[in-house]
Tab-separated table of C-alpha atoms and ligand atoms in Angstrom:
chain	number	residue	atom	x	y	z
O	1	MET	CA	0.112	0.131	0.017
O	2	ASP	CA	1.722	3.676	-0.989
O	3	LEU	CA	1.418	6.287	0.878
O	4	THR	CA	-2.175	7.839	-0.924
O	5	ASP	CA	-3.478	4.743	-0.446
O	6	LYS	CA	-3.514	4.700	3.356
O	7	TYR	CA	-3.857	8.125	3.477
O	8	GLU	CA	-7.602	7.112	1.773
O	9	SER	CA	-8.510	4.614	3.328
O	10	GLU	CA	-7.743	6.254	6.724
O	11	ASN	CA	-9.368	9.052	5.660
O	12	ALA	CA	-12.755	7.086	4.543
O	13	MET	CA	-12.991	5.619	8.176
O	14	GLN	CA	-12.509	9.069	9.801
O	15	ALA	CA	-16.541	10.479	10.408
O	16	GLU	CA	-17.433	13.853	9.792
O	17	ALA	CA	-18.575	16.150	11.478
O	18	CYS	CA	-19.664	19.635	9.789
O	19	PHE	CA	-20.243	22.754	11.758
O	20	ILE	CA	-22.809	25.237	10.023
O	21	LEU	CA	-22.014	29.179	10.768
O	22	PRO	CA	-24.753	31.460	10.349
O	23	THR	CA	-24.080	34.193	9.724
O	24	TYR	CA	-25.450	37.823	9.161
O	25	ASN	CA	-22.707	40.920	9.441
O	26	GLU	CA	-20.470	39.537	11.342
O	27	GLN	CA	-17.234	40.895	8.965
O	28	ALA	CA	-15.298	41.226	12.420
O	29	ASN	CA	-15.727	37.902	13.298
O	30	ILE	CA	-16.264	34.908	11.189
O	31	GLN	CA	-12.352	34.275	10.304
O	32	GLY	CA	-11.876	33.858	13.655
O	33	THR	CA	-14.059	31.533	14.892
O	34	ILE	CA	-13.282	29.561	11.429
O	35	GLU	CA	-9.525	29.117	12.304
O	36	ALA	CA	-10.387	28.319	16.206
O	37	ILE	CA	-12.419	25.761	14.729
O	38	PHE	CA	-9.928	24.205	12.281
O	39	GLU	CA	-7.357	24.450	15.169
O	40	GLN	CA	-9.257	22.234	16.851
O	41	GLN	CA	-9.076	19.827	14.813
O	42	THR	CA	-5.586	18.291	15.735
O	43	ARG	CA	-7.396	17.823	19.460
O	44	VAL	CA	-9.967	15.780	17.752
O	45	SER	CA	-9.428	12.076	16.437
O	46	GLY	CA	-11.906	9.929	14.402
O	47	TYR	CA	-12.849	13.121	13.633
O	48	THR	CA	-12.722	15.046	10.242
O	49	PHE	CA	-14.446	18.840	9.929
O	50	ARG	CA	-15.687	20.601	7.459
O	51	ILE	CA	-17.411	24.125	7.582
O	52	LEU	CA	-20.725	25.425	6.248
O	53	VAL	CA	-20.629	29.114	6.539
O	54	VAL	CA	-24.595	30.018	5.429
O	55	ASP	CA	-24.760	34.409	5.056
O	56	ASP	CA	-27.844	36.187	4.478
O	57	ASN	CA	-26.600	38.389	1.606
O	58	SER	CA	-24.470	40.261	4.860
O	59	SER	CA	-23.278	44.250	3.707
O	60	ASP	CA	-20.432	44.714	6.281
O	61	GLY	CA	-18.043	42.312	3.332
O	62	THR	CA	-18.629	38.629	5.197
O	63	GLN	CA	-18.848	37.015	2.386
O	64	GLU	CA	-15.713	38.758	0.911
O	65	THR	CA	-13.739	37.199	3.795
O	66	VAL	CA	-15.481	34.037	3.652
O	67	ASN	CA	-14.274	33.316	0.024
O	68	ASN	CA	-10.579	34.106	0.126
O	69	LEU	CA	-10.488	31.480	3.661
O	70	ILE	CA	-12.050	29.000	1.400
O	71	GLU	CA	-9.318	29.054	-1.039
O	72	GLN	CA	-7.082	28.244	1.734
O	73	HIS	CA	-9.092	25.851	2.929
O	74	ASP	CA	-10.973	22.685	1.254
O	75	PHE	CA	-13.206	22.139	3.743
O	76	LEU	CA	-14.572	25.677	4.012
O	77	HIS	CA	-17.690	26.054	2.026
O	78	MET	CA	-20.401	27.995	1.820
O	79	ILE	CA	-24.330	28.908	0.542
O	80	THR	CA	-25.700	32.566	0.491
O	81	GLY	CA	-29.481	33.796	0.490
O	82	ASN	CA	-31.718	36.392	1.198
O	83	LYS	CA	-31.746	36.643	5.143
O	84	VAL	CA	-35.248	35.516	6.123
O	85	GLY	CA	-34.407	34.717	10.098
O	86	LEU	CA	-32.198	32.023	11.977
O	87	GLY	CA	-34.059	28.949	11.822
O	88	ASP	CA	-34.514	29.831	7.940
O	89	ALA	CA	-30.828	30.078	7.692
O	90	TYR	CA	-30.357	26.710	9.613
O	91	LYS	CA	-33.040	24.935	7.215
O	92	ARG	CA	-31.067	25.941	4.158
O	93	GLY	CA	-27.515	24.270	6.305
O	94	PHE	CA	-29.236	21.633	7.540
O	95	HIS	CA	-30.900	20.510	3.635
O	96	HIS	CA	-27.132	21.474	2.126
O	97	ALA	CA	-24.886	20.006	4.517
O	98	LEU	CA	-27.037	16.751	4.344
O	99	THR	CA	-27.788	16.071	0.477
O	100	MET	CA	-23.663	17.641	-0.209
O	101	PHE	CA	-21.951	15.846	2.806
O	102	LYS	CA	-23.789	13.171	4.416
O	103	PRO	CA	-22.444	14.223	7.782
O	104	ASP	CA	-22.492	11.511	11.211
O	105	VAL	CA	-22.725	14.466	13.189
O	106	ILE	CA	-23.411	18.928	12.778
O	107	PHE	CA	-22.591	21.221	14.857
O	108	GLN	CA	-24.491	23.859	15.849
O	109	MET	CA	-22.632	26.983	16.343
O	110	ASP	CA	-22.360	31.169	16.532
O	111	SER	CA	-20.027	32.918	14.006
O	112	ASP	CA	-19.718	36.150	16.596
O	113	GLY	CA	-16.710	34.238	19.834
O	114	GLN	CA	-19.587	33.578	22.030
O	115	HIS	CA	-19.609	29.596	22.160
O	116	ASP	CA	-15.956	28.141	23.524
O	117	PRO	CA	-14.696	26.643	20.073
O	118	THR	CA	-11.596	24.538	22.804
O	119	LEU	CA	-15.301	22.568	23.927
O	120	ILE	CA	-15.576	21.226	20.594
O	121	PRO	CA	-13.462	18.089	21.522
O	122	ASP	CA	-16.346	17.399	24.755
O	123	PHE	CA	-18.938	17.798	22.493
O	124	ILE	CA	-17.321	15.012	19.863
O	125	HIS	CA	-16.979	12.902	22.620
O	126	GLN	CA	-20.581	12.346	24.099
O	127	ILE	CA	-21.472	11.680	20.917
O	128	GLN	CA	-18.587	9.462	20.979
O	129	GLN	CA	-20.693	8.219	24.450
O	130	GLY	CA	-24.059	7.305	22.642
O	131	PHE	CA	-25.586	10.398	23.433
O	132	SER	CA	-27.604	11.450	19.923
O	133	LEU	CA	-28.322	15.318	21.183
O	134	VAL	CA	-25.416	17.281	23.238
O	135	VAL	CA	-26.295	20.598	24.324
O	136	GLY	CA	-23.773	23.334	25.156
O	137	SER	CA	-25.941	23.937	28.418
O	138	ARG	CA	-26.243	27.826	29.696
O	139	PHE	CA	-28.170	26.473	32.632
O	140	VAL	CA	-26.623	23.045	34.186
O	141	LYS	CA	-23.837	23.275	36.833
O	142	GLY	CA	-20.639	25.068	35.518
O	143	GLY	CA	-22.867	27.273	32.985
O	144	SER	CA	-23.578	30.731	33.158
O	145	THR	CA	-24.017	33.660	30.953
O	146	PRO	CA	-22.171	36.478	32.746
O	147	GLU	CA	-22.842	39.569	30.561
O	148	PHE	CA	-26.759	38.946	30.358
O	149	SER	CA	-28.638	42.222	30.879
O	150	LEU	CA	-31.527	41.467	33.317
O	151	ARG	CA	-33.780	41.698	30.832
O	152	ARG	CA	-32.291	39.278	28.466
O	153	ARG	CA	-32.003	36.622	31.511
O	154	VAL	CA	-35.742	36.746	32.340
O	155	ILE	CA	-35.987	36.649	28.349
O	156	SER	CA	-34.251	33.010	28.733
O	157	LYS	CA	-35.317	31.670	31.547
O	158	LEU	CA	-39.341	32.587	30.331
O	159	GLY	CA	-39.072	30.876	27.385
O	160	ASN	CA	-36.597	28.334	28.621
O	161	PHE	CA	-40.124	27.501	30.915
O	162	LEU	CA	-42.593	27.721	28.846
O	163	VAL	CA	-40.158	24.591	25.857
O	164	ARG	CA	-39.150	22.280	28.892
O	165	TYR	CA	-42.879	22.467	30.112
O	166	VAL	CA	-45.249	23.072	26.767
O	167	GLY	CA	-42.553	20.741	24.633
O	168	GLY	CA	-42.347	17.340	26.751
O	169	VAL	CA	-38.439	18.130	26.961
O	170	ARG	CA	-38.284	18.555	30.272
O	171	HIS	CA	-35.318	16.860	30.856
O	172	ILE	CA	-32.952	20.037	29.333
O	173	LYS	CA	-32.198	22.749	31.193
O	174	ASP	CA	-31.565	24.422	27.816
O	175	CYS	CA	-33.678	23.672	25.516
O	176	THR	CA	-32.483	27.595	23.155
O	177	SER	CA	-29.093	27.620	23.367
O	178	GLY	CA	-27.180	27.274	19.651
O	179	TYR	CA	-24.210	25.242	20.498
O	180	ARG	CA	-25.348	22.103	19.705
O	181	CYS	CA	-23.447	19.099	18.617
O	182	ILE	CA	-26.530	16.355	16.447
O	183	ALA	CA	-26.575	12.766	15.032
O	184	ALA	CA	-27.384	13.615	11.571
O	185	SER	CA	-29.542	10.509	11.470
O	186	TYR	CA	-31.357	12.630	13.887
O	187	ILE	CA	-31.632	15.542	11.754
O	188	GLU	CA	-33.214	14.065	8.640
O	189	LYS	CA	-35.537	11.893	10.995
O	190	CYS	CA	-36.956	14.985	11.819
O	191	ASN	CA	-39.883	16.994	9.556
O	192	LEU	CA	-37.774	20.868	8.945
O	193	GLY	CA	-41.414	21.171	6.767
O	194	PHE	CA	-43.588	20.807	10.379
O	195	LEU	CA	-40.453	23.475	12.226
O	196	SER	CA	-42.319	26.528	10.499
O	197	THR	CA	-40.167	29.158	12.340
O	198	ARG	CA	-38.570	31.314	10.635
O	199	GLY	CA	-36.120	32.989	13.452
O	200	TYR	CA	-34.913	31.978	16.836
O	201	SER	CA	-37.892	29.623	17.608
O	202	PHE	CA	-36.503	27.979	14.782
O	203	GLN	CA	-33.480	26.509	18.833
O	204	SER	CA	-36.914	25.798	20.182
O	205	SER	CA	-39.019	23.769	17.559
O	206	LEU	CA	-35.824	21.699	16.434
O	207	ILE	CA	-34.690	20.182	20.138
O	208	CYS	CA	-38.198	19.276	20.535
O	209	GLU	CA	-39.023	17.634	17.358
O	210	LEU	CA	-34.901	16.203	17.563
O	211	VAL	CA	-36.628	14.496	21.809
O	212	ALA	CA	-39.652	13.160	20.172
O	213	GLN	CA	-37.605	11.339	17.192
O	214	GLY	CA	-36.141	9.770	20.827
O	215	ALA	CA	-32.617	11.569	20.680
O	216	LYS	CA	-30.984	10.566	23.921
O	217	SER	CA	-29.886	14.257	25.106
O	218	LYS	CA	-27.079	15.293	27.149
O	219	GLU	CA	-25.875	18.953	28.248
O	220	ILE	CA	-22.355	20.087	28.956
O	221	PRO	CA	-21.927	23.657	30.329
O	222	ILE	CA	-20.836	26.917	28.234
O	223	VAL	CA	-20.329	30.122	29.429
O	224	PHE	CA	-22.344	32.220	26.639
O	225	THR	CA	-19.492	35.417	26.321
O	226	GLN	CA	-19.743	38.412	25.042
O	227	ARG	CA	-19.633	38.970	21.373
O	228	ASN	CA	-16.322	39.691	19.786
O	229	ALA	CA	-17.760	43.059	17.909
O	230	GLY	CA	-21.124	43.300	16.504
O	231	GLU	CA	-24.639	42.782	18.105
O	232	SER	CA	-27.267	40.653	18.565
O	233	LYS	CA	-29.727	40.033	15.705
O	234	LEU	CA	-32.462	38.913	17.980
O	235	SER	CA	-35.641	42.035	17.196
O	236	ILE	CA	-38.759	42.060	18.600
O	237	LYS	CA	-40.192	40.178	15.226
O	238	ASP	CA	-38.626	36.650	17.309
O	239	GLN	CA	-39.365	37.363	20.236
O	240	VAL	CA	-42.986	37.776	19.434
O	241	GLU	CA	-42.666	34.319	17.038
O	242	PHE	CA	-41.019	32.708	20.193
O	243	LEU	CA	-44.059	33.473	21.899
O	244	LEU	CA	-46.791	32.391	18.945
O	245	ASN	CA	-45.091	28.846	18.785
O	246	ILE	CA	-44.810	27.559	22.457
O	247	PRO	CA	-48.207	26.026	21.677
O	248	LYS	CA	-46.929	24.091	18.561
O	249	LEU	CA	-44.116	22.618	20.794
O	250	GLY	CA	-47.036	21.025	22.481
O	251	PHE	CA	-48.647	19.665	19.195
O	252	HIS	CA	-45.370	16.804	18.719
O	253	SER	CA	-48.479	15.264	15.715
O	254	HIS	CA	-50.842	17.157	13.956
O	255	LYS	CA	-52.620	13.249	13.815
O	256	ASP	CA	-53.066	13.406	17.562
O	257	PHE	CA	-53.939	16.595	17.520
O	258	ILE	CA	-57.020	15.536	15.209
O	259	LYS	CA	-57.683	12.480	16.708
O	260	TYR	CA	-58.592	14.760	19.816
O	261	SER	CA	-60.707	17.418	18.298
O	262	ILE	CA	-63.019	14.622	16.648
O	263	VAL	CA	-62.888	12.524	20.215
O	264	GLY	CA	-63.875	16.516	21.378
O	265	PHE	CA	-66.730	16.953	18.826
O	266	SER	CA	-67.969	13.244	19.442
O	267	GLY	CA	-68.206	14.335	23.184
O	268	VAL	CA	-70.603	17.186	22.074
O	269	LEU	CA	-73.106	14.794	20.585
O	270	ILE	CA	-72.802	12.619	23.629
O	271	ASN	CA	-73.799	15.367	25.552
O	272	LEU	CA	-76.135	16.775	23.881
O	273	GLY	CA	-78.014	13.776	23.051
O	274	GLY	CA	-77.539	12.701	26.761
O	275	TYR	CA	-79.371	15.662	28.069
O	276	VAL	CA	-82.732	15.239	25.045
O	277	PHE	CA	-82.698	11.684	26.044
O	278	LEU	CA	-82.837	12.285	29.700
O	279	THR	CA	-84.934	15.162	29.568
O	280	ARG	CA	-87.538	14.190	26.363
O	281	TYR	CA	-88.024	10.290	27.067
O	282	LEU	CA	-87.127	9.398	30.929
O	283	GLY	CA	-88.403	12.773	31.766
O	284	MET	CA	-85.652	13.756	34.143
O	285	ALA	CA	-85.695	17.761	35.725
O	286	GLN	CA	-83.655	20.075	33.336
O	287	GLU	CA	-81.322	21.035	36.917
O	288	VAL	CA	-80.044	17.253	37.288
O	289	ALA	CA	-79.843	16.505	33.268
O	290	PRO	CA	-76.571	18.470	32.460
O	291	LEU	CA	-74.889	16.922	35.622
O	292	LEU	CA	-75.282	13.337	34.016
O	293	SER	CA	-74.338	14.132	30.265
O	294	ILE	CA	-71.772	15.934	30.684
O	295	GLU	CA	-70.150	12.934	32.898
O	296	ALA	CA	-71.337	11.278	30.067
O	297	SER	CA	-69.445	12.300	27.473
O	298	LEU	CA	-66.196	13.284	29.918
O	299	LEU	CA	-66.575	9.462	30.373
O	300	SER	CA	-67.024	8.187	26.380
O	301	ASN	CA	-64.240	10.893	26.010
O	302	PHE	CA	-62.044	9.177	28.031
O	303	TRP	CA	-62.739	6.104	26.484
O	304	PHE	CA	-61.710	7.300	22.915
O	305	ASN	CA	-58.626	9.245	24.441
O	306	ASN	CA	-57.187	6.550	26.067
O	307	PHE	CA	-58.079	3.154	23.344
O	308	TRP	CA	-57.309	5.899	20.000
O	309	THR	CA	-56.371	9.112	20.488
O	310	PHE	CA	-53.638	8.037	22.118
O	311	LYS	CA	-53.387	4.155	21.903
O	312	ARG	CA	-49.939	3.594	20.912
O	313	ARG	CA	-48.727	6.113	24.039
O	314	SER	CA	-46.356	3.622	26.979
O	315	ILE	CA	-47.424	5.587	29.881
O	316	ARG	CA	-46.460	5.427	33.399
O	317	THR	CA	-49.774	5.620	35.469
O	318	GLY	CA	-52.210	3.734	35.900
O	319	VAL	CA	-56.337	4.232	34.101
O	320	LEU	CA	-57.770	5.125	36.796
O	321	SER	CA	-54.974	8.332	38.095
O	322	ARG	CA	-55.086	8.904	34.479
O	323	LEU	CA	-59.463	9.342	34.316
O	324	LEU	CA	-58.947	10.909	37.167
O	325	GLN	CA	-56.217	13.756	36.030
O	326	PHE	CA	-58.487	13.746	32.961
O	327	HIS	CA	-61.445	14.811	35.102
O	328	LEU	CA	-59.078	17.677	36.242
O	329	VAL	CA	-58.112	19.468	33.927
O	330	ALA	CA	-61.438	19.250	32.047
O	331	GLY	CA	-62.827	21.391	35.126
O	332	MET	CA	-59.614	23.450	34.609
O	333	SER	CA	-60.494	24.200	31.141
O	334	GLY	CA	-64.374	24.813	31.946
O	335	ILE	CA	-63.403	27.515	34.215
O	336	ILE	CA	-60.733	28.833	31.500
O	337	ASN	CA	-63.688	28.231	29.202
O	338	TYR	CA	-65.942	30.489	31.414
O	339	ALA	CA	-63.113	33.020	32.691
O	340	LEU	CA	-62.093	34.094	29.365
O	341	PHE	CA	-65.717	34.394	27.849
O	342	PHE	CA	-66.731	36.872	30.957
O	343	LEU	CA	-63.093	39.228	30.802
O	344	THR	CA	-63.518	39.438	27.076
O	345	TYR	CA	-67.696	39.783	27.187
O	346	LYS	CA	-67.976	42.343	30.275
O	347	TYR	CA	-64.753	44.336	29.746
O	348	LEU	CA	-63.945	43.739	26.172
O	349	MET	CA	-67.549	44.442	25.441
O	350	ILE	CA	-67.428	41.337	22.003
O	351	ASN	CA	-70.217	39.393	21.368
O	352	ASP	CA	-71.861	37.312	23.478
O	353	ILE	CA	-71.380	34.294	21.061
O	354	PHE	CA	-68.588	34.892	20.580
O	355	ALA	CA	-66.949	35.556	23.350
O	356	ASN	CA	-68.213	31.756	24.264
O	357	LEU	CA	-66.374	30.569	20.657
O	358	LEU	CA	-62.823	31.924	22.075
O	359	GLY	CA	-63.311	30.707	25.214
O	360	ILE	CA	-64.153	27.028	23.752
O	361	GLY	CA	-61.129	27.657	21.374
O	362	ALA	CA	-58.299	28.631	24.320
O	363	ALA	CA	-59.660	25.864	26.753
O	364	ALA	CA	-59.465	23.437	24.054
O	365	ILE	CA	-56.009	23.730	23.077
O	366	VAL	CA	-55.036	23.897	27.278
O	367	ASN	CA	-57.074	21.368	27.763
O	368	TYR	CA	-55.507	19.399	24.676
O	369	LEU	CA	-51.735	20.654	25.567
O	370	ILE	CA	-52.185	19.026	29.273
O	371	ASN	CA	-53.679	16.580	28.938
O	372	SER	CA	-51.566	15.636	26.221
O	373	ASN	CA	-48.393	15.870	27.530
O	374	TRP	CA	-49.103	15.101	31.626
O	375	THR	CA	-52.013	12.961	31.301
O	376	TRP	CA	-50.857	10.535	28.502
O	377	LYS	CA	-47.425	12.049	28.965
O	378	ARG	CA	-45.294	9.372	27.350
O	379	GLN	CA	-43.057	7.436	29.739
M	1	GDD	N1	-27.799	33.690	7.977
M	1	GDD	C1	-28.023	34.226	9.177
M	1	GDD	N2	-29.671	34.910	8.887
M	1	GDD	N3	-27.426	33.835	9.976
M	1	GDD	C2	-28.234	35.557	11.434
M	1	GDD	C3	-29.439	35.157	11.149
M	1	GDD	C4	-30.236	35.612	9.803
M	1	GDD	O1	-31.309	36.288	9.937
M	1	GDD	N4	-29.644	35.844	12.519
M	1	GDD	C5	-28.068	35.290	13.270
M	1	GDD	N5	-27.194	35.269	12.530
M	1	GDD	C6	-26.064	34.406	12.224
M	1	GDD	C7	-25.214	35.408	14.030
M	1	GDD	O2	-24.479	36.139	12.756
M	1	GDD	C8	-24.574	34.728	15.104
M	1	GDD	O3	-23.518	34.451	14.223
M	1	GDD	C9	-26.588	33.976	14.492
M	1	GDD	O4	-26.960	33.714	14.293
M	1	GDD	C10	-26.173	33.890	16.372
M	1	GDD	O5	-26.866	35.511	16.188
M	1	GDD	P1	-26.633	36.475	16.948
M	1	GDD	O6	-27.727	37.798	16.918
M	1	GDD	O7	-25.447	36.455	17.733
M	1	GDD	O8	-27.636	35.486	18.634
M	1	GDD	P2	-27.514	36.340	20.152
M	1	GDD	O9	-26.336	35.870	20.615
M	1	GDD	O10	-28.602	37.070	21.091
M	1	GDD	O11	-28.266	34.380	20.143
M	1	GDD	C11	-28.028	33.312	20.652
M	1	GDD	O12	-28.525	32.925	22.139
M	1	GDD	C12	-30.023	33.023	21.856
M	1	GDD	C13	-30.254	31.942	23.491
M	1	GDD	O13	-30.018	33.136	24.231
M	1	GDD	C14	-27.565	32.454	19.416
M	1	GDD	O14	-27.011	31.259	19.988
M	1	GDD	C15	-29.290	32.208	19.677
M	1	GDD	O15	-29.403	30.915	18.506
M	1	GDD	C16	-30.059	31.656	20.789
M	1	GDD	O16	-30.759	30.587	20.593
M	2	MN	MN1	-24.473	35.788	19.651
């Protein structure tokens, strides 16, 4: 075997790590970031590094800088496009990397120096231990955000709380971190089209989807330091999208929600039909009949959800405790329905039927989210 053959066969055994670096006006930072990543190559065995810059037509010369570097590095690439948002850039980057380079793992990393490249070997190490989603975490022991303003700290904590408890990722402390290493096979499993988020909230959609696909996660501490130069691109629009996206995180799949809604409608029919039957055929008093018909619809809803909607989930709790939980959630939804009706009708002077519709809609969504993530929580 001559030397080239030896090199090629060794290279064929190497896995590949592809770093996706989104950039928007990072001319002052991008060169340092790229060089610092490649420097880590010598500290990692078993993985060849490749970098894909996703630049959204920066106006500050970022692309010229990257193009100059591409001439010196075989494993450096760039794709460009119009600025839509961070999430959109990541989606294009993932798609390009998966189809063109077929990497084994993909790194997500900021280009502005806020993510310490010397931690790269630690991420790879966790992948080699069998984890498929390694998160650089600001909120585990040893992690921190020393430079965050109070405002940014509150936004970050609150955002994480919502994502964790609605999105079924309670076990992950930092769900919005932008420093991650992910097994490529899990990104391929994710329906990126379903992750409709285009801005920063893509990070939270992605982590929930990866976990729903069965990715085994591990957090390692990071200190989120100050930017080298320039300023954050996090906008109010990103924050609004983040909040609007929260309910969607709890849905996981359209299918469950559609089934749940069908069951809900059948419950309305049973409730109404039961009431007519009890009052018209059995002559029961109008004050008493709803108690029975409501309970009948709750029982039948429970039965259908348990044996149809969520049939395939393996659940830790027993059927009786689920039945109790289901009743509690129903009671709470009733209160939400009434409260929203009362507030919008009384204080916002909204038409009563429309106000009730608002109440019913909000109660139905909350009802689904809690039942799906609590009563029928996956094991
Ligand atoms: N291509 C592209 N398009 N890149 C973008 C865009 C965009 O629309 N918006 C931001 N970027 C790039 C930036 O140039 C930077 O390299 C990286 O994405 C992160 O953007 P920053 O503006 O530096 O974000 P940050 O520091 O405020 O937010 C960081 O922390 C958040 C959690 O608090 C990021 O890591 C986020 O991903 C993370 O959610
Ligand atoms: Mn940043």
